[in-house]
Tab-separated table of N, CA, C and O in Angstrom:
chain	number	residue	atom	x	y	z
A	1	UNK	N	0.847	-1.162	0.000
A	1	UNK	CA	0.000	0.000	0.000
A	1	UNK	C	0.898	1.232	0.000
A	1	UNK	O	1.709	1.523	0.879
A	2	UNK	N	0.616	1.958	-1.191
A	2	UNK	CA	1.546	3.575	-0.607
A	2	UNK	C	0.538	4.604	-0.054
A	2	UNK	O	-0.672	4.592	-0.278
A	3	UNK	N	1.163	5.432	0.647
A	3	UNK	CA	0.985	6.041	1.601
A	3	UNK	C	1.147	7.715	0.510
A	3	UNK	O	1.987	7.932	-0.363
A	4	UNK	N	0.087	8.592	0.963
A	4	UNK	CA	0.590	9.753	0.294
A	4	UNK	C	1.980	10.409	1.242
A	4	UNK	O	2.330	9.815	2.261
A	5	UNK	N	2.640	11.573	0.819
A	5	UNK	CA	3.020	12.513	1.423
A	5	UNK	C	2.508	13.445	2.739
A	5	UNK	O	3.007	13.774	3.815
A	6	UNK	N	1.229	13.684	2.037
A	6	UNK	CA	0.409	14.260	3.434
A	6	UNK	C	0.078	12.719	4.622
A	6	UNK	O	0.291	12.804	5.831
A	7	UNK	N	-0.239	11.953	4.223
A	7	UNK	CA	0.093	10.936	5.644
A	7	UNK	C	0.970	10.433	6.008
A	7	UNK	O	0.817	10.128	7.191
A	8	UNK	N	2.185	10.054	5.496
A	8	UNK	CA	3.734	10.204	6.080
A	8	UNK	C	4.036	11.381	6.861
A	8	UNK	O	4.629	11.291	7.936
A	9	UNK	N	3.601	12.644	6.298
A	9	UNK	CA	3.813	14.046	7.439
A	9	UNK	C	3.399	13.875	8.109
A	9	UNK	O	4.215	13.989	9.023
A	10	UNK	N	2.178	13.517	8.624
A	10	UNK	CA	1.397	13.765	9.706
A	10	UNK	C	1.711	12.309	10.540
A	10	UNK	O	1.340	12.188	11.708
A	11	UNK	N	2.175	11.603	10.078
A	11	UNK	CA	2.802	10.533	11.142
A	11	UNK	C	4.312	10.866	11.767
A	11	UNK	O	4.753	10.524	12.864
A	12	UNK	N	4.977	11.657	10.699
A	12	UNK	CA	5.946	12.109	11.439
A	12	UNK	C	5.928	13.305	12.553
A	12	UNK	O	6.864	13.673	13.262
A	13	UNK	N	4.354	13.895	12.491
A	13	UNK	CA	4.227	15.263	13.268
A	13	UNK	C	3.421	14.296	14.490
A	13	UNK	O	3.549	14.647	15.663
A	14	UNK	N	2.500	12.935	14.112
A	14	UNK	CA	2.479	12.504	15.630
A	14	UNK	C	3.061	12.133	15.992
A	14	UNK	O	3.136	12.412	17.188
A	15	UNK	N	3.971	11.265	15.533
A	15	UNK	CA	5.098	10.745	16.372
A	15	UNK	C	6.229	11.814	17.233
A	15	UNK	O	6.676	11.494	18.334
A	16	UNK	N	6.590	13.087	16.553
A	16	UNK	CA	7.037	13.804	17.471
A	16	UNK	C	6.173	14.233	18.674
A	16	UNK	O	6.618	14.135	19.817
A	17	UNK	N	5.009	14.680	18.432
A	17	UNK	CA	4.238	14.775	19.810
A	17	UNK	C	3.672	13.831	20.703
A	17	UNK	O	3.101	13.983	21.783
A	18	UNK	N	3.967	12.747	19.983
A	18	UNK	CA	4.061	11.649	21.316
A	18	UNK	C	5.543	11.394	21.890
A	18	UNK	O	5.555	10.950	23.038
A	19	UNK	N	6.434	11.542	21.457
A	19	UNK	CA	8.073	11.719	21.861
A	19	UNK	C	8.218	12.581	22.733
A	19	UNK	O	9.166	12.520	23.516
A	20	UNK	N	7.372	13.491	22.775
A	20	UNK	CA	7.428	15.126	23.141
A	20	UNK	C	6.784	14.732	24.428
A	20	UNK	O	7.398	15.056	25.445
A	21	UNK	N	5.318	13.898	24.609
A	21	UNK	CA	4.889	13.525	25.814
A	21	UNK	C	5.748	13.158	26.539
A	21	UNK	O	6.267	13.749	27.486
A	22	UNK	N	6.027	11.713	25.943
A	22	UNK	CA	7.152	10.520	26.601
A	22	UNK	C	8.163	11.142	27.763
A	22	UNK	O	8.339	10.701	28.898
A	23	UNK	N	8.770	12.291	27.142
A	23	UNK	CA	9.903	13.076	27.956
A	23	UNK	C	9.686	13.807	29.009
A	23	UNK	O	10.573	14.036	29.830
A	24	UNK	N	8.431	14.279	29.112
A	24	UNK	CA	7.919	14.948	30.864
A	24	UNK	C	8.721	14.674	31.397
A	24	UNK	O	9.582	13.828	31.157
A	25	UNK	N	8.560	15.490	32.406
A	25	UNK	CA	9.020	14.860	34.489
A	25	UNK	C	8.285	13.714	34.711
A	25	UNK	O	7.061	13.627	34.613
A	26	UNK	N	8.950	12.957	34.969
A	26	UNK	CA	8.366	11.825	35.696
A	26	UNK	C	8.735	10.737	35.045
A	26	UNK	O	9.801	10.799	34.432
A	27	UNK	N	8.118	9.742	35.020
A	27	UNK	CA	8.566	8.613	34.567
A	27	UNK	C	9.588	8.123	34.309
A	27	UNK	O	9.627	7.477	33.262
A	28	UNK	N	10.769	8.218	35.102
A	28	UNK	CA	12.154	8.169	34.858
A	28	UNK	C	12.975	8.825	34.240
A	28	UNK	O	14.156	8.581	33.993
A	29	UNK	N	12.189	9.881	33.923
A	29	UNK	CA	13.393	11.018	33.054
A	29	UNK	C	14.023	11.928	33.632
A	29	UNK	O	13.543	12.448	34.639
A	30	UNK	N	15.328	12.350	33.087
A	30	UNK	CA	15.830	13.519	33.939
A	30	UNK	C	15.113	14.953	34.582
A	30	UNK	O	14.164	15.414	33.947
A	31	UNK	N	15.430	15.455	35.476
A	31	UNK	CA	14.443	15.926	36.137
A	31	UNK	C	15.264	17.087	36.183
A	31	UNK	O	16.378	16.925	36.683
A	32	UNK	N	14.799	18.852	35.546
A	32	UNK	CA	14.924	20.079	35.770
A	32	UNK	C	14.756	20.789	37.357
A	32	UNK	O	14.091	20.530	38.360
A	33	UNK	N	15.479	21.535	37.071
A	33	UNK	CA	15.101	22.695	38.158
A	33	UNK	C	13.692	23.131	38.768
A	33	UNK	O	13.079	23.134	39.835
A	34	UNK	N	13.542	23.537	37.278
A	34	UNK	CA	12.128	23.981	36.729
A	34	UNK	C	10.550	22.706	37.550
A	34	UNK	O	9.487	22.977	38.109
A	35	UNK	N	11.057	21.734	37.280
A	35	UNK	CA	10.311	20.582	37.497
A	35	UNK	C	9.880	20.323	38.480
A	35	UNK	O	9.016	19.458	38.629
A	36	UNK	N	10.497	21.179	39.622
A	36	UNK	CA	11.419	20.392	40.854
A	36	UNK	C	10.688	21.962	41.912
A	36	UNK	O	10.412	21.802	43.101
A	37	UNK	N	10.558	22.862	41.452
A	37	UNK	CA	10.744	24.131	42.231
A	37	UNK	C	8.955	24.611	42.433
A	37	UNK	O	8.026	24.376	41.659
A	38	UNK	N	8.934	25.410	43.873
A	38	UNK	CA	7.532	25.292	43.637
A	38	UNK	C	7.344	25.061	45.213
A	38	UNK	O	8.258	24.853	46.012
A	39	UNK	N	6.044	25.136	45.483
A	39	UNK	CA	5.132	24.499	46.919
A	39	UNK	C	3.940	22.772	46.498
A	39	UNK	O	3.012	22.376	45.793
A	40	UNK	N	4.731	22.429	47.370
A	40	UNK	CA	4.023	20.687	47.406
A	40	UNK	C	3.305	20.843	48.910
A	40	UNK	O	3.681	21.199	50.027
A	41	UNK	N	1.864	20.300	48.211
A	41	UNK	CA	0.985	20.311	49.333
A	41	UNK	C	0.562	19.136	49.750
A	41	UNK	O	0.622	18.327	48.824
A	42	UNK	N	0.042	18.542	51.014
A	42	UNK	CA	-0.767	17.397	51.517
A	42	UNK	C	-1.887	17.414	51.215
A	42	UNK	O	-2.651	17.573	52.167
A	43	UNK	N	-2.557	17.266	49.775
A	43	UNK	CA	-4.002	17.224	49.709
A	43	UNK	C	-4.938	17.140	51.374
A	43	UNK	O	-4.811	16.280	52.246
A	44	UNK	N	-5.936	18.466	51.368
A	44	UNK	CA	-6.555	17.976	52.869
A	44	UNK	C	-5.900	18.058	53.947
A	44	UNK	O	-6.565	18.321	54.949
A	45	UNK	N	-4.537	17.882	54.095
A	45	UNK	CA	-3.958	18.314	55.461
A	45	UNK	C	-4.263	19.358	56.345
A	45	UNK	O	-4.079	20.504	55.937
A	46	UNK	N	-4.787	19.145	57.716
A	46	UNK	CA	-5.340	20.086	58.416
A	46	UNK	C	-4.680	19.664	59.511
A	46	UNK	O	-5.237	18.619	59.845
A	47	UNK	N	-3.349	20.025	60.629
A	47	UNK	CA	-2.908	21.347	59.842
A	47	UNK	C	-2.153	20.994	58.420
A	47	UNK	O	-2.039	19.923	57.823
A	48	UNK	N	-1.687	22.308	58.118
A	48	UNK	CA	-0.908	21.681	57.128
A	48	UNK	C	0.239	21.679	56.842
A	48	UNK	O	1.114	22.481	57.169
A	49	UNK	N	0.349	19.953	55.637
A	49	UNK	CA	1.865	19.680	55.405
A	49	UNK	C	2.009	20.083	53.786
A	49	UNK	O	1.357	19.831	52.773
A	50	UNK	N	3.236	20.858	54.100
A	50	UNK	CA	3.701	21.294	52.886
A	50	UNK	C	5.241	20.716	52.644
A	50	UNK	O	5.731	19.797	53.300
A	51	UNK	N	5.801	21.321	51.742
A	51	UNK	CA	7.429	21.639	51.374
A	51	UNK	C	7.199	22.237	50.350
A	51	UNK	O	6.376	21.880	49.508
A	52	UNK	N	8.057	23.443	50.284
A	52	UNK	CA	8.564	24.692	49.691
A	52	UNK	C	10.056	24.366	49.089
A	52	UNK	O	10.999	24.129	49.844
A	53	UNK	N	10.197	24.377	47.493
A	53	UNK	CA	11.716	24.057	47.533
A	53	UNK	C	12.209	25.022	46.540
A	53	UNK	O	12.198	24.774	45.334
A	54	UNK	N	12.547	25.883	46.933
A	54	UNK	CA	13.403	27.015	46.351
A	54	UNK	C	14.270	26.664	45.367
A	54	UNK	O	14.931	25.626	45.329
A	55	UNK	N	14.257	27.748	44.388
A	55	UNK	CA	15.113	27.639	42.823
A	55	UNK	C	16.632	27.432	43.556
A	55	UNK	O	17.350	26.540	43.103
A	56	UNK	N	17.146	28.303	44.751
A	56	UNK	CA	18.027	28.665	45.191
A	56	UNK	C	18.819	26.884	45.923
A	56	UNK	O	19.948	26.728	46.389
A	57	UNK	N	17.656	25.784	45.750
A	57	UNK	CA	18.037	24.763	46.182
A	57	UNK	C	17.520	24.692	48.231
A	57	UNK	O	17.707	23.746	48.998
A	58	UNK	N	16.953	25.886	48.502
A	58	UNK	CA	16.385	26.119	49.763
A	58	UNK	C	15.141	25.470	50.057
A	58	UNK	O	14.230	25.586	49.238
A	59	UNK	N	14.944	24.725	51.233
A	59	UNK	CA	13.684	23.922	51.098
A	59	UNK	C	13.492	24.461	52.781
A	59	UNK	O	14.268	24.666	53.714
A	60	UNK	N	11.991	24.556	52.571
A	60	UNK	CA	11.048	25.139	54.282
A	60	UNK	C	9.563	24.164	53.700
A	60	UNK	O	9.020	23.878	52.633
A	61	UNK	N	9.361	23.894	55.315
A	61	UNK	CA	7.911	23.561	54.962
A	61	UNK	C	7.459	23.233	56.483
A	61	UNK	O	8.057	23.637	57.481
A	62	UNK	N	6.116	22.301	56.476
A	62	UNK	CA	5.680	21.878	57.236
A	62	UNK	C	5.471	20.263	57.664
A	62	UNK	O	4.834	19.730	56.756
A	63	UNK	N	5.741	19.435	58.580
A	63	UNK	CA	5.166	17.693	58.558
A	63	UNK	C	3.632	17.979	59.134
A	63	UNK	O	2.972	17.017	59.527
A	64	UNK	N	2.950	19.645	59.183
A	64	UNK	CA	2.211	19.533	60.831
A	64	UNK	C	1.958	19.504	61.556
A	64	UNK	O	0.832	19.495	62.053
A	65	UNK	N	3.164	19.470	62.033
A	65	UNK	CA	3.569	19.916	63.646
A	65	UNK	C	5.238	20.850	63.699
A	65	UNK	O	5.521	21.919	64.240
A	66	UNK	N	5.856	20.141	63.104
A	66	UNK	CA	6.951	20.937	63.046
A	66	UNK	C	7.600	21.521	61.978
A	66	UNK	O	7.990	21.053	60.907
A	67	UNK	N	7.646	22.616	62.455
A	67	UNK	CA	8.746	23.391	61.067
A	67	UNK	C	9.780	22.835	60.178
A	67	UNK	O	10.839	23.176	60.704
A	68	UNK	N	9.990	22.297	59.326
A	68	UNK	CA	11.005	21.970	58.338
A	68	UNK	C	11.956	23.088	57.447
A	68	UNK	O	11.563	24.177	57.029
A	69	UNK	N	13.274	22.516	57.287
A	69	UNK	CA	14.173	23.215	56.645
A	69	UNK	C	15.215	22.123	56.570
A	69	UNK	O	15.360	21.066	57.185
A	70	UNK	N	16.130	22.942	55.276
A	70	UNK	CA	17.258	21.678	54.726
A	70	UNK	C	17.426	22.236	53.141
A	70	UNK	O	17.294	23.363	52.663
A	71	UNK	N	17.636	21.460	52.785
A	71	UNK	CA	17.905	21.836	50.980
A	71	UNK	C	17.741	20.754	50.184
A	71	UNK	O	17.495	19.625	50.609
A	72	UNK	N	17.873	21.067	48.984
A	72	UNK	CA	17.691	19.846	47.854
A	72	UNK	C	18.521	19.914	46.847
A	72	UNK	O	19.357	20.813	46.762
A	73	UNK	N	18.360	18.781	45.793
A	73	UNK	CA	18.938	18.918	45.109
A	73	UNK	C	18.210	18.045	43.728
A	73	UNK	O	17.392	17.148	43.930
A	74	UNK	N	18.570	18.387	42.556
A	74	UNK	CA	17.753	17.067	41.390
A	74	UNK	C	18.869	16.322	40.906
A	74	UNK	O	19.682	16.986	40.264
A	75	UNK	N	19.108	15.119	41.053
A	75	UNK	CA	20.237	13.781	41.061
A	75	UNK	C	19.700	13.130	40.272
A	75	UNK	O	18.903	12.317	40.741
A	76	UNK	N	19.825	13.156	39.064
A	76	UNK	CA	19.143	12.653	37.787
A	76	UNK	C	17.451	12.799	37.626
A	76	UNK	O	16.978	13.885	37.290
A	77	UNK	N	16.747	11.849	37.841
A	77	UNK	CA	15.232	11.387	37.784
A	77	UNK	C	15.062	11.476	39.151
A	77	UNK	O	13.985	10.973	39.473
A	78	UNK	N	15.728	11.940	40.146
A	78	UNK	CA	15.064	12.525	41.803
A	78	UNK	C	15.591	13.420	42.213
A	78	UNK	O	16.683	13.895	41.900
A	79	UNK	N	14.449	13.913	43.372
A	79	UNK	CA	15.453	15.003	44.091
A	79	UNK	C	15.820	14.252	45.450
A	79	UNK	O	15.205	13.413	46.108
A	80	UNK	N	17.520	15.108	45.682
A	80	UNK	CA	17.592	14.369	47.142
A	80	UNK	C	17.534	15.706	48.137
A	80	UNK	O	17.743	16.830	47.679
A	81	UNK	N	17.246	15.487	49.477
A	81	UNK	CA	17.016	16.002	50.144
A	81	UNK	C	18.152	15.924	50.930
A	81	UNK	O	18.709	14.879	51.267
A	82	UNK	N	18.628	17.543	51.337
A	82	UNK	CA	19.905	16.694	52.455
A	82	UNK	C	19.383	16.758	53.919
A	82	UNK	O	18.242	16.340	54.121
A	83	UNK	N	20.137	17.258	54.991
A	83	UNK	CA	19.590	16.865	56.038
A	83	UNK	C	18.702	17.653	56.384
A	83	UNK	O	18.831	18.845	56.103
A	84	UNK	N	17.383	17.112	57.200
A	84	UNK	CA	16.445	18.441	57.217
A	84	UNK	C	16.442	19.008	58.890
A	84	UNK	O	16.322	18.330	59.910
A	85	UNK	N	16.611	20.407	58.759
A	85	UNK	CA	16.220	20.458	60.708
A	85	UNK	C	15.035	20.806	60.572
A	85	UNK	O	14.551	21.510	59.686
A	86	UNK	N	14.205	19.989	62.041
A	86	UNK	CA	12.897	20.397	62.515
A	86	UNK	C	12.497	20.736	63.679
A	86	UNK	O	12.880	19.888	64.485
A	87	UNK	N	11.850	21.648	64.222
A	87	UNK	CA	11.407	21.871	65.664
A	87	UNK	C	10.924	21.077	66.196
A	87	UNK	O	10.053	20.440	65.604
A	88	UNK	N	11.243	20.771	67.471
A	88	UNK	CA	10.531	19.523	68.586
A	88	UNK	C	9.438	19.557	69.417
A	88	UNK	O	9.315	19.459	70.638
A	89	UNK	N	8.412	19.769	68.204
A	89	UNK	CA	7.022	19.976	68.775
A	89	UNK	C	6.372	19.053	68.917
A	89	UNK	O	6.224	18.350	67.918
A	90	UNK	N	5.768	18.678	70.058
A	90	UNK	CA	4.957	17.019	70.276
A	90	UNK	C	3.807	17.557	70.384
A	90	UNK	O	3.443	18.113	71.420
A	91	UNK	N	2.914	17.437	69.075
A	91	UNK	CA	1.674	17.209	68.520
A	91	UNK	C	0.983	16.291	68.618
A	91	UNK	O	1.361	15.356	67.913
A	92	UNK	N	-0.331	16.008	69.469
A	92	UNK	CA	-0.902	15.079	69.188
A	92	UNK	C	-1.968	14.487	67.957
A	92	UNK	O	-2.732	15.367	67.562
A	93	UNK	N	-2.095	13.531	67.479
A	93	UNK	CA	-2.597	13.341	66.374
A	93	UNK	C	-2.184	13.725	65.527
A	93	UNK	O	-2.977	14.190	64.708
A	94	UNK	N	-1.167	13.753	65.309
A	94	UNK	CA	-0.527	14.362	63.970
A	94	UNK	C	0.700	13.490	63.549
A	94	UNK	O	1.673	13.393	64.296
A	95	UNK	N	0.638	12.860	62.343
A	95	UNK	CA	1.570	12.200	61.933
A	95	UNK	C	2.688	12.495	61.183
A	95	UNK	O	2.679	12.171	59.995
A	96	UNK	N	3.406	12.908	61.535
A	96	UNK	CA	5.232	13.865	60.816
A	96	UNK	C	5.621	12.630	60.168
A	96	UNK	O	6.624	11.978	60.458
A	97	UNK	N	4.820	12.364	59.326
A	97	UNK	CA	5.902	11.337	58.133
A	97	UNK	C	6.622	11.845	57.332
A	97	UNK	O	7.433	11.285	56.595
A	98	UNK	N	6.246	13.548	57.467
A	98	UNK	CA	7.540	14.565	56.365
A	98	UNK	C	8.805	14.614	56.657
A	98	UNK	O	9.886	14.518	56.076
A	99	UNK	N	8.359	14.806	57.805
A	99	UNK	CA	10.050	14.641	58.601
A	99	UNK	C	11.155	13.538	58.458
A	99	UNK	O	12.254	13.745	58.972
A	100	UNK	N	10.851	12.119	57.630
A	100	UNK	CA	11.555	11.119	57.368
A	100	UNK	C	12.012	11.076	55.888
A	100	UNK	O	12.514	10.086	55.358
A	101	UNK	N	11.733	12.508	55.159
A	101	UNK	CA	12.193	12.724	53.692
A	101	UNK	C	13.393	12.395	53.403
A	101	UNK	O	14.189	12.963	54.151
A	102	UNK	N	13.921	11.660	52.572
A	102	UNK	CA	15.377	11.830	52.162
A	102	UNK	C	15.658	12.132	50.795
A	102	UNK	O	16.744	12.430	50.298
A	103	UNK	N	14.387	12.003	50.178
A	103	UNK	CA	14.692	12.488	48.205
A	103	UNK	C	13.074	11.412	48.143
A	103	UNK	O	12.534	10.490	48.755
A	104	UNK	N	12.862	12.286	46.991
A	104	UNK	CA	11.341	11.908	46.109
A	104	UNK	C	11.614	11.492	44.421
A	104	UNK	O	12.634	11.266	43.770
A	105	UNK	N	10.209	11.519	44.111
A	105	UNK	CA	10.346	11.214	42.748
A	105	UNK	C	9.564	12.269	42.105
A	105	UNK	O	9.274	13.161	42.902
A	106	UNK	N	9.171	12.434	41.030
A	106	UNK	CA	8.314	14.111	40.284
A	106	UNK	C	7.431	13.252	39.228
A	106	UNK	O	8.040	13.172	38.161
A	107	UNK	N	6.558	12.787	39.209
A	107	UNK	CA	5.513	12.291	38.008
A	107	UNK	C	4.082	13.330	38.389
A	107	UNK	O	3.296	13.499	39.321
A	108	UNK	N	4.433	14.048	36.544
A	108	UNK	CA	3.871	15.310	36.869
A	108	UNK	C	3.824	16.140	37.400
A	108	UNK	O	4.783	16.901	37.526
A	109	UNK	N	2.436	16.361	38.037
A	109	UNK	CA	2.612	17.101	39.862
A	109	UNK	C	2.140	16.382	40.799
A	109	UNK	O	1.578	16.893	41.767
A	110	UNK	N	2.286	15.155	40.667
A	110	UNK	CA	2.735	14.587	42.209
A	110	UNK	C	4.040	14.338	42.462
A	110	UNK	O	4.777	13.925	41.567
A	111	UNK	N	4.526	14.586	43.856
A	111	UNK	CA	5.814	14.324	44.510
A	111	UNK	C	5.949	13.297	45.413
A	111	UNK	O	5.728	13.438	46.616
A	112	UNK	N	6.364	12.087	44.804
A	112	UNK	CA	6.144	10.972	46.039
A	112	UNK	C	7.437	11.226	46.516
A	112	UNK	O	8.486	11.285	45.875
A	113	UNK	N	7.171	11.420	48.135
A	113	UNK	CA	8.314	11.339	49.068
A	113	UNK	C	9.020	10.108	49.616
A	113	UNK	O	8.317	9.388	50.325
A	114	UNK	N	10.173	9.766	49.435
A	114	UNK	CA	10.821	8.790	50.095
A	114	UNK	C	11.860	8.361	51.469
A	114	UNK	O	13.047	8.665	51.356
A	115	UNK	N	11.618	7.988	52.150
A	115	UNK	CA	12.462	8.014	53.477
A	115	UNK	C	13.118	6.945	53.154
A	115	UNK	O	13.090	6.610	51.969
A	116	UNK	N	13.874	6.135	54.119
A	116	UNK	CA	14.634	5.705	54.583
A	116	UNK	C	14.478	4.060	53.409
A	116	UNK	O	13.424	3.507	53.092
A	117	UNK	N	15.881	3.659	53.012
A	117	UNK	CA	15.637	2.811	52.157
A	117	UNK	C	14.772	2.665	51.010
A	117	UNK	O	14.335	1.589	50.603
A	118	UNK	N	14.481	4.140	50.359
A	118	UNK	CA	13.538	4.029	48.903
A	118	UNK	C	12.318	3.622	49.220
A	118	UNK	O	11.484	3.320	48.366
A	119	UNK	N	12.052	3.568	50.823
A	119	UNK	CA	10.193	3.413	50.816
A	119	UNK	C	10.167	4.639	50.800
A	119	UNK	O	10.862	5.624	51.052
A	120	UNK	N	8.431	4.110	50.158
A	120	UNK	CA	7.171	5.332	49.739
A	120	UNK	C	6.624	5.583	51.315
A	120	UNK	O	6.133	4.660	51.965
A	121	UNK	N	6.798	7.194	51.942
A	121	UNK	CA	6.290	7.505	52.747
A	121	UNK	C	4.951	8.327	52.545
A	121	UNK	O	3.998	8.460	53.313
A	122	UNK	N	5.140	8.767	51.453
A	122	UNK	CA	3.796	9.854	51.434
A	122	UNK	C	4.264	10.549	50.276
A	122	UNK	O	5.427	10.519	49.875
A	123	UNK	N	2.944	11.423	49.548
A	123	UNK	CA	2.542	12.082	48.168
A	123	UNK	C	2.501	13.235	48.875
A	123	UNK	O	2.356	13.349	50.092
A	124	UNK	N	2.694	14.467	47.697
A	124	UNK	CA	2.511	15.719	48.040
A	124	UNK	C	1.964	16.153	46.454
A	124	UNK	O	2.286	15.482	45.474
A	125	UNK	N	1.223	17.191	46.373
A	125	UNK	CA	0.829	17.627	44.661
A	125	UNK	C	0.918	18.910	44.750
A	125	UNK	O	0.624	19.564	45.750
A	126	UNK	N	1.438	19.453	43.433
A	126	UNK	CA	2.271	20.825	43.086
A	126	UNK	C	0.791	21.683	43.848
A	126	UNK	O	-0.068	20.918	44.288
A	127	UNK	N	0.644	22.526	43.926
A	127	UNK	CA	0.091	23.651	44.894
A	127	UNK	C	-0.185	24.421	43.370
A	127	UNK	O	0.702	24.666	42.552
A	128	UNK	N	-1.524	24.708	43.223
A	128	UNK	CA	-1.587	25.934	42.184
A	128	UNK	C	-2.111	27.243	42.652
A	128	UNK	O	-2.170	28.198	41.877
């Protein structure tokens, strides 16, 4: 079967915009600044948990009870987190699983957070 010209183009113009998808944040691809920078929220968190991570590589936020700070960084397809300090506020009912961050992953705008040994501690989604 031949194919005209005008449908060879237009397979070569979808195929770039599905290439063009493919490459987002997330899914294992290298991960920008850009990608990376921003306020991540706890859907529903009352109080609330955030992280704030500055272009400057500066990270502040909240687990909910205690204040967070530390920095980051993007290490291919994650960010790592270096050490974070937090205030020693004993909250009841409140679960500081933020506080066990050590680097996440970026698919889309969710930020799955990871602690200790590459477990999944908890999601955060870009803040609009």
């Amino acid at each position: 079967m031949r194919h005209s010209r005008t449908s060879a183009g237009m397979s070569v113009v979808l195929l770039a915009l599905l290439a063009g998808c493919a490459s987002s944040a997330g899914s294992g691809s290298e991960l920008s600044t850009e990608d990376v920078t921003g306020e991540w929220v706890e859907s529903g968190s009352e109080p609330r948990v955030y992280l704030e991570l500055a272009e400057d590589g500066a990270l502040s936020g909240s687990d909910g009870c205690n204040q967070l700070t530390g920095s980051w960084e993007v290490d291919g397809s994650e960010v790592d987190f270096g050490e974070l300090g937090a205030t020693m506020m004993a909250c009841e009912d409140v679960d500081t699983w933020l506080s066990g961050a050590e680097s996440a992953t970026v698919s889309g705008d969710e930020l799955t957070v990871l602690g200790a040994d590459d477990t999944e501690i908890g999601t955060l989604e870009r803040s609009t």
